[in-house]
CSV table of C-alpha atoms in Angstrom, one decimal:
chain,number,residue,atom,x,y,z
J,1,MET,CA,50.2,149.6,86.0
J,2,SER,CA,48.7,146.4,84.2
J,3,LYS,CA,49.3,143.3,86.1
J,4,ASN,CA,51.5,142.0,83.0
J,5,ILE,CA,54.3,144.6,84.2
J,6,LEU,CA,54.1,143.9,87.9
J,7,TYR,CA,54.4,140.1,86.9
J,8,ARG,CA,57.7,141.6,85.4
J,9,LEU,CA,59.3,143.4,87.5
J,10,TYR,CA,58.8,140.8,90.0
J,11,ALA,CA,60.1,138.1,88.4
J,12,LEU,CA,63.1,140.2,87.3
J,13,SER,CA,63.7,141.5,90.9
J,14,PHE,CA,63.5,137.8,91.6
J,15,VAL,CA,66.1,137.2,88.9
J,16,GLY,CA,68.6,139.8,90.4
J,17,ILE,CA,68.1,138.7,94.3
J,18,CYS,CA,69.3,135.1,92.9
J,19,LEU,CA,72.3,136.6,91.2
J,20,VAL,CA,73.6,139.0,94.0
J,21,PRO,CA,75.6,136.0,95.3
J,22,THR,CA,76.9,134.8,91.8
J,23,VAL,CA,77.9,138.2,90.8
J,24,LEU,CA,79.5,139.2,94.1
J,25,MET,CA,81.4,136.1,94.7
J,26,PRO,CA,84.3,137.2,93.4
J,27,PHE,CA,84.5,140.3,95.4
J,28,VAL,CA,83.2,138.3,99.3
J,29,LYS,CA,85.7,135.6,100.3
J,30,SER,CA,83.8,132.7,102.3
J,31,SER,CA,85.7,131.2,104.6
J,32,SER,CA,86.0,128.0,106.8
J,33,ASP,CA,87.5,128.4,110.0
J,34,LYS,CA,84.3,128.1,111.9
J,35,GLU,CA,82.9,125.0,110.3
J,36,LYS,CA,86.6,123.0,110.6
J,37,ARG,CA,86.1,121.8,106.9
J,38,GLN,CA,88.1,122.3,103.9
J,39,LEU,CA,86.5,124.4,100.8
J,40,ALA,CA,85.9,122.4,98.0
J,41,ALA,CA,89.2,123.8,95.5
J,42,LYS,CA,88.6,125.9,92.2
J,43,PRO,CA,87.7,123.7,89.6
J,44,GLU,CA,90.5,122.9,87.0
J,45,ILE,CA,88.8,121.8,83.2
J,46,LYS,CA,92.1,119.4,83.1
J,47,THR,CA,93.6,117.4,85.3
J,48,GLU,CA,96.8,117.0,86.0
J,49,ASP,CA,98.5,114.9,83.5
J,50,GLY,CA,97.0,117.2,81.3
J,51,LYS,CA,92.9,115.0,81.0
J,52,LEU,CA,90.2,116.3,79.9
J,53,ASN,CA,88.9,116.6,84.0
J,54,PHE,CA,85.2,115.2,82.7
J,55,GLY,CA,83.8,115.6,86.5
J,56,PHE,CA,84.4,119.6,86.0
J,57,PHE,CA,80.9,120.3,85.9
J,58,ASP,CA,80.7,118.3,89.3
J,59,ASP,CA,83.5,120.1,90.7
J,60,PHE,CA,82.0,123.3,90.2
J,61,ASP,CA,78.6,122.7,91.3
J,62,ALA,CA,81.1,121.5,94.8
J,63,TYR,CA,83.0,125.1,94.9
J,64,PHE,CA,80.4,127.2,93.6
J,65,SER,CA,78.1,125.4,97.1
J,66,ASP,CA,81.5,126.7,99.0
J,67,HIS,CA,81.9,130.1,97.7
J,68,PHE,CA,79.0,132.4,96.6
J,69,ALA,CA,79.1,135.9,98.8
J,70,PHE,CA,77.3,136.3,101.6
J,71,ARG,CA,77.2,132.4,101.8
J,72,SER,CA,77.5,132.2,105.8
J,73,LYS,CA,75.5,134.8,106.2
J,74,LEU,CA,72.7,132.9,104.3
J,75,VAL,CA,73.4,129.6,105.9
J,76,ASN,CA,73.6,131.7,109.9
J,77,LEU,CA,69.4,132.5,108.9
J,78,ASP,CA,68.7,129.4,107.5
J,79,GLY,CA,70.3,127.8,110.5
J,80,ARG,CA,68.1,130.2,112.9
J,81,LEU,CA,65.0,129.8,111.2
J,82,LYS,CA,64.5,126.2,111.1
J,83,SER,CA,66.4,125.4,114.7
J,84,THR,CA,64.4,128.0,116.4
J,85,LEU,CA,60.6,127.1,114.5
J,86,PHE,CA,61.2,123.9,113.8
J,87,GLY,CA,63.9,122.2,115.7
J,88,THR,CA,65.6,121.0,113.6
J,89,SER,CA,69.4,121.6,111.9
J,90,ASN,CA,70.0,123.0,108.3
J,91,THR,CA,73.2,120.2,108.4
J,92,ASP,CA,73.7,116.9,109.3
J,93,ASN,CA,76.7,117.4,111.4
J,94,VAL,CA,74.7,119.0,114.1
J,95,ILE,CA,71.6,117.8,115.7
J,96,VAL,CA,69.5,120.6,117.6
J,97,GLY,CA,68.5,119.4,120.6
J,98,ARG,CA,66.2,120.8,123.6
J,99,ASP,CA,66.9,123.9,126.0
J,100,GLY,CA,69.2,125.2,123.1
J,101,TRP,CA,71.2,122.3,123.4
J,102,LEU,CA,73.5,120.4,120.5
J,103,TYR,CA,75.1,117.3,119.7
J,104,TYR,CA,77.6,116.1,116.9
J,105,GLY,CA,75.5,114.2,114.3
J,106,GLU,CA,77.7,111.4,113.6
J,107,THR,CA,76.9,110.5,117.6
J,108,ALA,CA,73.1,109.5,116.5
J,109,ASP,CA,73.9,105.5,116.0
J,110,ASP,CA,75.8,105.8,119.1
J,111,PHE,CA,72.6,107.2,120.6
J,112,MET,CA,70.5,105.2,119.1
J,113,ASN,CA,72.2,101.4,119.6
J,114,ILE,CA,72.2,101.0,116.5
J,115,ASN,CA,75.0,99.8,113.2
J,116,THR,CA,76.9,98.9,115.9
J,117,LEU,CA,80.2,97.2,115.8
J,118,SER,CA,79.9,93.5,115.5
J,119,ASP,CA,81.2,90.7,117.9
J,120,ARG,CA,84.3,90.1,116.3
J,121,ALA,CA,84.9,94.0,115.9
J,122,VAL,CA,84.4,93.8,120.3
J,123,ASP,CA,86.9,91.5,119.9
J,124,ASN,CA,89.0,92.7,118.0
J,125,ILE,CA,89.9,95.8,119.5
J,126,ARG,CA,89.9,94.0,122.8
J,127,ARG,CA,93.0,91.8,122.0
J,128,ASN,CA,94.3,94.5,120.2
J,129,LEU,CA,93.8,96.9,123.3
J,130,GLU,CA,95.8,93.5,125.7
J,131,LEU,CA,98.2,93.9,123.3
J,132,MET,CA,99.3,97.0,124.0
J,133,ASP,CA,99.3,96.1,127.9
J,134,GLU,CA,101.1,93.7,126.9
J,135,TYR,CA,104.1,95.4,125.2
J,136,CYS,CA,103.7,98.0,127.4
J,137,LYS,CA,104.3,95.5,130.8
J,138,SER,CA,107.4,94.6,129.3
J,139,ARG,CA,108.8,97.9,129.0
J,140,GLY,CA,108.0,98.5,132.7
J,141,ALA,CA,105.2,101.3,132.0
J,142,GLN,CA,101.4,100.8,133.0
J,143,PHE,CA,99.1,101.1,130.4
J,144,VAL,CA,95.6,102.6,131.1
J,145,PHE,CA,92.7,103.2,128.5
J,146,THR,CA,89.6,105.2,128.5
J,147,ALA,CA,86.5,105.9,126.1
J,148,VAL,CA,85.4,109.6,126.7
J,149,PRO,CA,81.4,108.8,126.3
J,150,ASN,CA,79.7,111.2,123.6
J,151,LYS,CA,77.6,113.8,125.4
J,152,ASN,CA,74.3,112.2,124.3
J,153,SER,CA,75.0,109.7,126.8
J,154,ILE,CA,75.8,111.4,129.6
J,155,TYR,CA,73.0,114.1,129.1
J,156,PRO,CA,70.2,112.3,126.7
J,157,GLU,CA,67.6,114.1,128.4
J,158,TYR,CA,67.1,117.0,125.7
J,159,MET,CA,67.7,114.7,123.0
J,160,PRO,CA,65.3,115.3,120.2
J,161,PHE,CA,62.2,113.0,121.0
J,162,ASN,CA,62.2,110.9,117.8
J,163,TYR,CA,65.9,110.0,118.7
J,164,ILE,CA,64.6,106.8,120.4
J,165,GLU,CA,67.7,104.4,122.0
J,166,SER,CA,66.8,100.8,121.4
J,167,ASP,CA,67.4,97.6,123.8
J,168,ASN,CA,70.3,96.8,122.6
J,169,ALA,CA,73.3,97.0,124.2
J,170,GLY,CA,75.7,99.4,121.9
J,171,ASN,CA,79.5,100.4,121.3
J,172,TYR,CA,80.4,101.4,125.0
J,173,GLU,CA,78.2,99.1,126.8
J,174,LYS,CA,79.4,96.1,124.8
J,175,LEU,CA,83.6,97.0,125.1
J,176,MET,CA,83.6,98.0,128.4
J,177,ASN,CA,81.8,94.6,129.4
J,178,THR,CA,84.8,92.2,127.9
J,179,LEU,CA,87.0,94.4,129.6
J,180,SER,CA,85.3,94.5,133.3
J,181,GLU,CA,88.0,92.2,133.8
J,182,SER,CA,91.0,93.4,131.9
J,183,GLY,CA,92.7,95.3,134.9
J,184,PHE,CA,93.7,98.1,132.3
J,185,CYS,CA,90.2,99.9,131.4
J,186,LEU,CA,88.6,102.9,133.0
J,187,ASP,CA,85.0,103.1,132.2
J,188,MET,CA,85.0,107.0,132.2
J,189,ALA,CA,81.0,107.4,131.9
J,190,GLU,CA,81.2,106.1,135.2
J,191,ALA,CA,83.3,108.1,136.3
J,192,LEU,CA,81.4,111.5,135.4
J,193,ARG,CA,77.9,109.9,136.4
J,194,SER,CA,78.8,110.0,139.6
J,195,ALA,CA,80.9,113.0,139.5
J,196,ASP,CA,79.7,115.7,142.2
J,197,ALA,CA,78.4,118.0,139.4
J,198,SER,CA,75.8,121.0,140.2
J,199,ILE,CA,77.0,122.3,136.6
J,200,PRO,CA,76.9,120.5,133.2
J,201,LEU,CA,80.2,118.3,132.3
J,202,TYR,CA,79.7,118.8,129.0
J,203,HIS,CA,79.1,122.3,127.1
J,204,LYS,CA,76.0,122.8,125.2
J,205,THR,CA,76.9,123.9,122.2
J,206,ASP,CA,79.7,122.4,121.5
J,207,SER,CA,80.4,118.6,121.3
J,208,HIS,CA,83.4,118.1,123.9
J,209,TRP,CA,83.3,117.7,127.5
J,210,ASN,CA,83.8,121.4,129.8
J,211,ASN,CA,86.6,121.9,131.9
J,212,LEU,CA,84.9,120.5,134.8
J,213,GLY,CA,83.8,117.5,133.5
J,214,ALA,CA,87.8,117.0,132.2
J,215,TYR,CA,89.0,117.4,136.1
J,216,ALA,CA,86.4,115.2,136.8
J,217,GLY,CA,88.0,112.9,134.0
J,218,HIS,CA,91.4,113.0,135.7
J,219,VAL,CA,90.3,112.9,139.3
J,220,ARG,CA,89.3,109.6,138.2
J,221,LEU,CA,92.2,108.5,135.9
J,222,THR,CA,94.7,109.5,138.5
J,223,GLU,CA,93.6,107.1,140.9
J,224,VAL,CA,93.8,104.6,138.5
J,225,LEU,CA,97.1,105.9,137.9
J,226,GLY,CA,98.5,106.0,141.8
J,227,VAL,CA,99.5,109.2,141.4
J,228,GLU,CA,98.4,112.6,143.2
J,229,SER,CA,95.2,114.1,141.0
J,230,CYS,CA,95.6,118.1,140.5
J,231,SER,CA,94.0,120.6,143.1
J,232,ALA,CA,90.3,123.0,141.6
J,233,GLY,CA,91.6,125.4,144.2
J,234,THR,CA,89.9,126.6,145.8
J,235,SER,CA,86.6,127.4,143.7
J,236,TRP,CA,85.1,127.0,140.4
J,237,PHE,CA,83.3,129.6,138.2
J,238,THR,CA,82.0,130.6,134.7
J,239,ARG,CA,82.9,132.7,131.7
J,240,ASN,CA,80.8,132.9,127.7
J,241,ASP,CA,84.2,132.4,125.9
J,242,ARG,CA,84.0,129.3,124.2
J,243,LEU,CA,83.3,129.3,120.8
J,244,GLY,CA,80.6,126.1,120.0
J,245,ASP,CA,82.2,124.0,117.6
J,246,LEU,CA,78.4,123.3,116.5
J,247,ALA,CA,77.2,126.7,116.7
J,248,ALA,CA,79.6,127.5,114.7
J,249,MET,CA,78.3,124.9,111.9
J,250,ILE,CA,75.4,125.9,111.9
J,251,TYR,CA,75.3,129.7,113.1
J,252,PRO,CA,79.0,130.7,111.3
J,253,ASP,CA,78.5,134.6,111.1
J,254,GLU,CA,77.8,134.2,114.9
J,255,GLU,CA,80.9,134.4,117.7
J,256,ALA,CA,77.8,131.9,119.5
J,257,LYS,CA,80.0,131.5,123.0
J,258,ASP,CA,79.4,128.7,125.0
J,259,THR,CA,79.7,128.4,129.1
J,260,ASN,CA,82.8,126.9,129.9
J,261,VAL,CA,84.5,126.5,133.5
J,262,TYR,CA,87.0,127.4,135.9
J,263,ASN,CA,88.3,127.0,138.6
J,264,ASP,CA,91.4,129.8,140.4
J,265,TYR,CA,93.9,127.0,140.9
J,266,GLU,CA,97.7,128.6,139.1
J,267,PHE,CA,99.0,125.6,137.3
J,268,THR,CA,102.9,125.6,137.7
J,269,TYR,CA,103.8,123.3,134.4
J,270,SER,CA,105.7,124.3,131.5
J,271,TYR,CA,105.9,123.5,127.8
J,272,GLU,CA,108.7,122.6,126.4
J,273,GLY,CA,109.9,123.4,122.9
J,274,ARG,CA,107.5,125.5,120.3
J,275,PHE,CA,104.0,125.3,121.0
J,276,ARG,CA,101.6,126.3,119.3
J,277,GLY,CA,98.2,125.5,121.2
J,278,LEU,CA,96.1,122.2,122.5
J,279,ASP,CA,95.4,121.1,119.2
J,280,ASP,CA,99.0,120.3,118.6
J,281,LEU,CA,100.1,116.7,117.1
J,282,THR,CA,103.1,116.2,120.0
J,283,ILE,CA,103.1,118.1,122.8
J,284,LYS,CA,105.2,118.3,125.9
J,285,THR,CA,105.4,118.8,129.3
J,286,THR,CA,107.5,119.4,133.0
J,287,ALA,CA,106.4,120.1,136.1
J,288,PRO,CA,108.8,121.0,138.9
J,289,ASP,CA,108.6,119.1,142.1
J,290,LYS,CA,107.1,116.2,140.2
J,291,GLU,CA,108.2,112.6,139.5
J,292,GLY,CA,107.7,110.1,136.8
J,293,LYS,CA,106.3,110.9,133.0
J,294,LEU,CA,103.5,110.1,131.3
J,295,LEU,CA,103.3,109.3,127.5
J,296,MET,CA,99.3,110.1,127.0
J,297,TYR,CA,97.5,109.7,123.1
J,298,ARG,CA,94.7,111.4,123.1
J,299,ASP,CA,92.0,112.8,120.4
J,300,SER,CA,90.0,116.5,121.0
J,301,PHE,CA,88.9,115.5,124.0
J,302,GLY,CA,92.3,115.6,125.7
J,303,GLU,CA,93.0,119.5,125.4
J,304,ALA,CA,91.0,120.0,128.2
J,305,ILE,CA,92.2,117.1,130.3
J,306,LEU,CA,95.5,117.8,129.7
J,307,PRO,CA,96.8,121.1,131.8
J,308,TYR,CA,95.5,118.9,135.3
J,309,MET,CA,97.3,115.4,133.2
J,310,ALA,CA,100.9,118.0,132.9
J,311,GLU,CA,100.6,119.3,136.7
J,312,CYS,CA,100.9,115.9,138.0
J,313,PHE,CA,104.1,114.5,136.3
J,314,GLY,CA,107.3,115.4,136.2
J,315,GLU,CA,108.2,115.1,132.1
J,316,ALA,CA,104.3,114.2,130.2
J,317,GLU,CA,103.8,113.9,126.4
J,318,PHE,CA,100.5,114.4,124.6
J,319,SER,CA,100.1,112.7,121.5
J,320,ARG,CA,97.6,112.8,118.7
J,321,VAL,CA,100.1,111.2,115.9
J,322,VAL,CA,98.2,107.9,114.3
J,323,PRO,CA,99.0,105.0,114.4
J,324,TYR,CA,99.9,105.2,118.1
J,325,ARG,CA,104.1,105.4,118.5
J,326,MET,CA,104.8,102.7,121.2
J,327,GLU,CA,108.3,102.0,119.9
J,328,GLY,CA,110.0,104.1,121.8
J,329,ILE,CA,108.2,103.6,125.5
J,330,ASP,CA,111.1,103.0,128.6
J,331,GLY,CA,108.5,102.3,131.9
J,332,GLY,CA,106.4,105.7,133.3
J,333,SER,CA,102.4,105.6,132.5
J,334,VAL,CA,100.8,105.6,129.2
J,335,VAL,CA,97.2,106.4,128.4
J,336,LEU,CA,95.4,105.6,125.9
J,337,GLU,CA,92.1,108.1,125.8
J,338,ILE,CA,89.9,108.0,122.1
J,339,VAL,CA,85.7,109.4,122.8
J,340,GLU,CA,83.6,107.2,122.3
J,341,ARG,CA,82.6,108.0,118.5
J,342,ASN,CA,85.5,106.3,117.3
J,343,ILE,CA,85.6,103.1,119.2
J,344,GLY,CA,85.5,101.4,116.1
J,345,ASN,CA,89.2,103.1,115.1
J,346,LEU,CA,90.5,100.4,117.7
J,347,GLN,CA,90.3,98.3,115.3
J,348,LYS,CA,92.6,100.4,112.3
J,349,TYR,CA,95.9,101.2,112.2
J,350,ALA,CA,98.5,99.2,114.2
J,351,PRO,CA,100.4,100.6,116.7
J,352,VAL,CA,104.3,101.0,115.9
J,353,MET,CA,105.7,98.7,118.1
J,354,ALA,CA,107.5,94.9,117.9
J,355,ALA,CA,105.1,92.5,117.3
J,356,PRO,CA,105.2,89.4,120.0
J,357,LYS,CA,107.3,87.2,119.3
J,358,THR,CA,105.4,83.4,119.9
J,359,ASP,CA,105.5,79.9,119.2
J,360,ALA,CA,104.4,79.3,115.7
J,361,PRO,CA,100.9,77.0,116.2
J,362,GLU,CA,100.6,73.9,116.1
J,363,ASN,CA,98.1,71.3,114.0
J,364,ALA,CA,96.8,74.2,111.2
J,365,GLY,CA,95.3,72.9,107.8
J,366,VAL,CA,96.2,74.4,104.8
J,367,PHE,CA,93.9,76.6,103.4
J,368,LYS,CA,93.9,76.9,99.3
J,369,GLY,CA,90.9,78.6,98.3
J,370,GLU,CA,91.2,82.7,97.4
J,371,GLY,CA,90.6,85.9,99.0
J,372,VAL,CA,93.7,86.2,101.0
J,373,VAL,CA,95.7,89.9,101.0
J,374,VAL,CA,98.8,90.1,102.1
J,375,LYS,CA,101.1,93.2,102.1
J,376,THR,CA,104.6,94.1,103.0
J,377,GLU,CA,106.4,97.9,103.2
J,378,SER,CA,109.7,98.8,104.7
J,379,SER,CA,108.5,100.9,107.6
J,380,GLY,CA,111.4,102.5,110.1
J,381,ASN,CA,113.4,99.9,111.1
J,382,PHE,CA,110.4,97.2,110.4
J,383,SER,CA,109.2,95.8,108.5
J,384,HIS,CA,105.4,96.1,107.7
J,385,VAL,CA,103.1,92.7,107.4
J,386,TYR,CA,99.4,93.5,106.7
J,387,GLY,CA,96.6,92.5,105.0
J,388,GLU,CA,93.1,91.0,104.7
J,389,LEU,CA,92.1,87.0,105.2
J,390,PRO,CA,88.3,86.0,104.0
J,391,GLU,CA,85.6,84.4,105.8
J,392,GLU,CA,87.3,80.6,106.4
J,393,PHE,CA,89.6,82.1,108.9
J,394,PHE,CA,87.3,82.8,111.1
J,395,ALA,CA,84.1,80.7,113.7
J,396,ASP,CA,82.2,83.0,115.4
J,397,GLY,CA,84.1,85.0,117.6
J,398,GLY,CA,87.5,86.8,116.5
J,399,SER,CA,90.2,84.9,115.7
J,400,ARG,CA,94.1,85.3,116.9
J,401,ILE,CA,96.9,86.3,113.7
J,402,PHE,CA,99.9,85.3,113.5
J,403,ILE,CA,102.7,86.0,111.2
J,404,THR,CA,105.5,83.3,110.7
J,405,THR,CA,108.9,85.5,108.4
J,406,ALA,CA,112.3,83.8,108.6
J,407,ASP,CA,113.1,85.5,112.0
J,408,GLY,CA,110.3,83.7,113.5
J,409,THR,CA,106.4,84.0,114.0
J,410,PHE,CA,104.5,87.0,115.9
J,411,GLU,CA,100.8,87.8,116.8
J,412,ALA,CA,99.6,90.9,114.6
J,413,PHE,CA,96.8,93.2,115.3
J,414,CYS,CA,93.3,93.0,114.3
J,415,CYS,CA,93.4,96.4,112.5
J,416,PHE,CA,92.2,96.8,108.6
J,417,GLU,CA,94.5,99.2,107.9
J,418,ASP,CA,92.1,100.7,105.1
J,419,LYS,CA,94.0,103.5,103.5
J,420,LEU,CA,97.1,101.1,103.0
J,421,LEU,CA,94.5,99.0,101.0
J,422,GLU,CA,93.2,102.2,99.2
J,423,ARG,CA,90.1,101.2,100.5
J,424,GLU,CA,89.6,104.3,102.8
J,425,GLY,CA,86.9,105.2,104.9
J,426,GLU,CA,86.3,100.5,104.6
J,427,PHE,CA,85.8,98.6,108.2
J,428,SER,CA,86.7,95.5,108.3
J,429,ASP,CA,87.0,92.6,110.9
J,430,ARG,CA,88.7,90.1,108.8
J,431,GLY,CA,92.2,92.3,109.0
J,432,PHE,CA,95.7,92.1,110.0
J,433,SER,CA,98.7,94.6,110.7
J,434,ALA,CA,101.8,94.2,112.6
J,435,TYR,CA,104.8,95.4,112.3
J,436,VAL,CA,107.9,92.8,112.5
J,437,PRO,CA,111.6,93.0,112.4
J,438,GLN,CA,112.6,94.3,109.3
J,439,ILE,CA,113.7,91.8,106.6
J,440,PRO,CA,115.2,93.6,103.3
J,441,ARG,CA,112.8,93.3,100.4
J,442,LEU,CA,110.4,91.1,102.6
J,443,ASN,CA,107.6,89.6,100.1
J,444,PRO,CA,104.1,88.8,100.3
J,445,GLY,CA,105.2,85.4,98.7
J,446,ASP,CA,107.5,84.9,102.0
J,447,VAL,CA,104.5,85.3,104.8
J,448,THR,CA,103.0,82.7,106.4
J,449,ILE,CA,99.6,83.7,108.3
J,450,THR,CA,98.1,81.3,110.4
J,451,ALA,CA,94.6,81.9,112.2
J,452,VAL,CA,94.2,80.4,116.2
J,453,LYS,CA,90.2,80.6,115.4
J,454,SER,CA,87.6,81.1,118.4
J,455,ASP,CA,86.6,77.4,118.5
J,456,GLY,CA,90.5,76.7,118.6
J,457,THR,CA,90.3,74.7,115.2
J,458,VAL,CA,94.0,76.4,113.0
J,459,LEU,CA,94.1,77.1,109.8
J,460,LYS,CA,97.1,79.1,107.5
J,461,TYR,CA,98.3,80.0,104.2
J,462,ASN,CA,101.7,80.6,102.7
């Protein structure tokens, strides 16, 4: 057999193998369950309004990348080869660490203390939390804020050697420093580092803490709330029964089970209403022979801590709804939990609550320039006023922002409503947002915006 024939057979075999995923694509369906994302939809030649879709080929490329046959098996093989041979990941969402540890890619900047929040943004977040605390106190409730550390903040020793921490203060450290004397902030990193645990408090192949980590956080949280903590039973034991979310991203064709930790305590609380799973947006519980009520705003880290907290209160509500709905608070305990990597979201999406009424700032200069953005909308029982201010309204630090309408003057949250401003995904430390008493057809021109700068000067816009 001549070399030319061999070359042709080799080429045909190579092309044939390459065509298999395409030819079989209609018959082998892809799933996004483990990757926890929405696969690209099949593109259309025309848009919804009947016009030609000029992005068709880009859309088709994304669709094909998500749906070719045997995709999960090939992605799985690629992930195993890269992680085993080179200690790297096949996706930016996962960092392959040492000894089988995986970390969430979005936590890299937090770990290295780069691309951190500005000092003004941290000051904005501090003021936002203070306003929540003041509101809860006015409603007879106790407010506690805590940020759960990223996994690599507690277990940095397994991070790859090429991720180097800078000497700069990170977002978590900045926020804890500015809230150190607030009276409502729980330093969860300190609580976890001081926990007496011979078993790791976080999963190796998942981005979250395990049940033991959540229990350690629960014990410290109930101490701050002045409530007796839930019992841990008589012993802790482990089972390999958790599908790690990070492992599922790079090994989508495997049942990559991780170790979880359990105790033998028998919970007595029960779920109220329809309960589908711990990732429900709202979960309500009751516990027999317990007193008090709890409202806990939480994220995915709240799933593991939920049973322990539910066991300690006669009534409890756990909410993942954003923006936080605080207008119905009436006594009890209020907890706001957020993971370290999302701290910046605390200057987005003002909580739905009556903005505190106050006196209008005096001796204000009048701003005659451009760049002020003021928007209004009706939102339930409120008029929602939000927007963004130019740099002239700020000194070196943050500013307190006040909104004046026909009903009086109210302090706004220092929040940048990116979605409402049609700038989704952007961050700004010059935003404001407040829910004020409803005024029918409130227009931006009916609103006066006043900023009290950190240097004491006052500037207003009308």
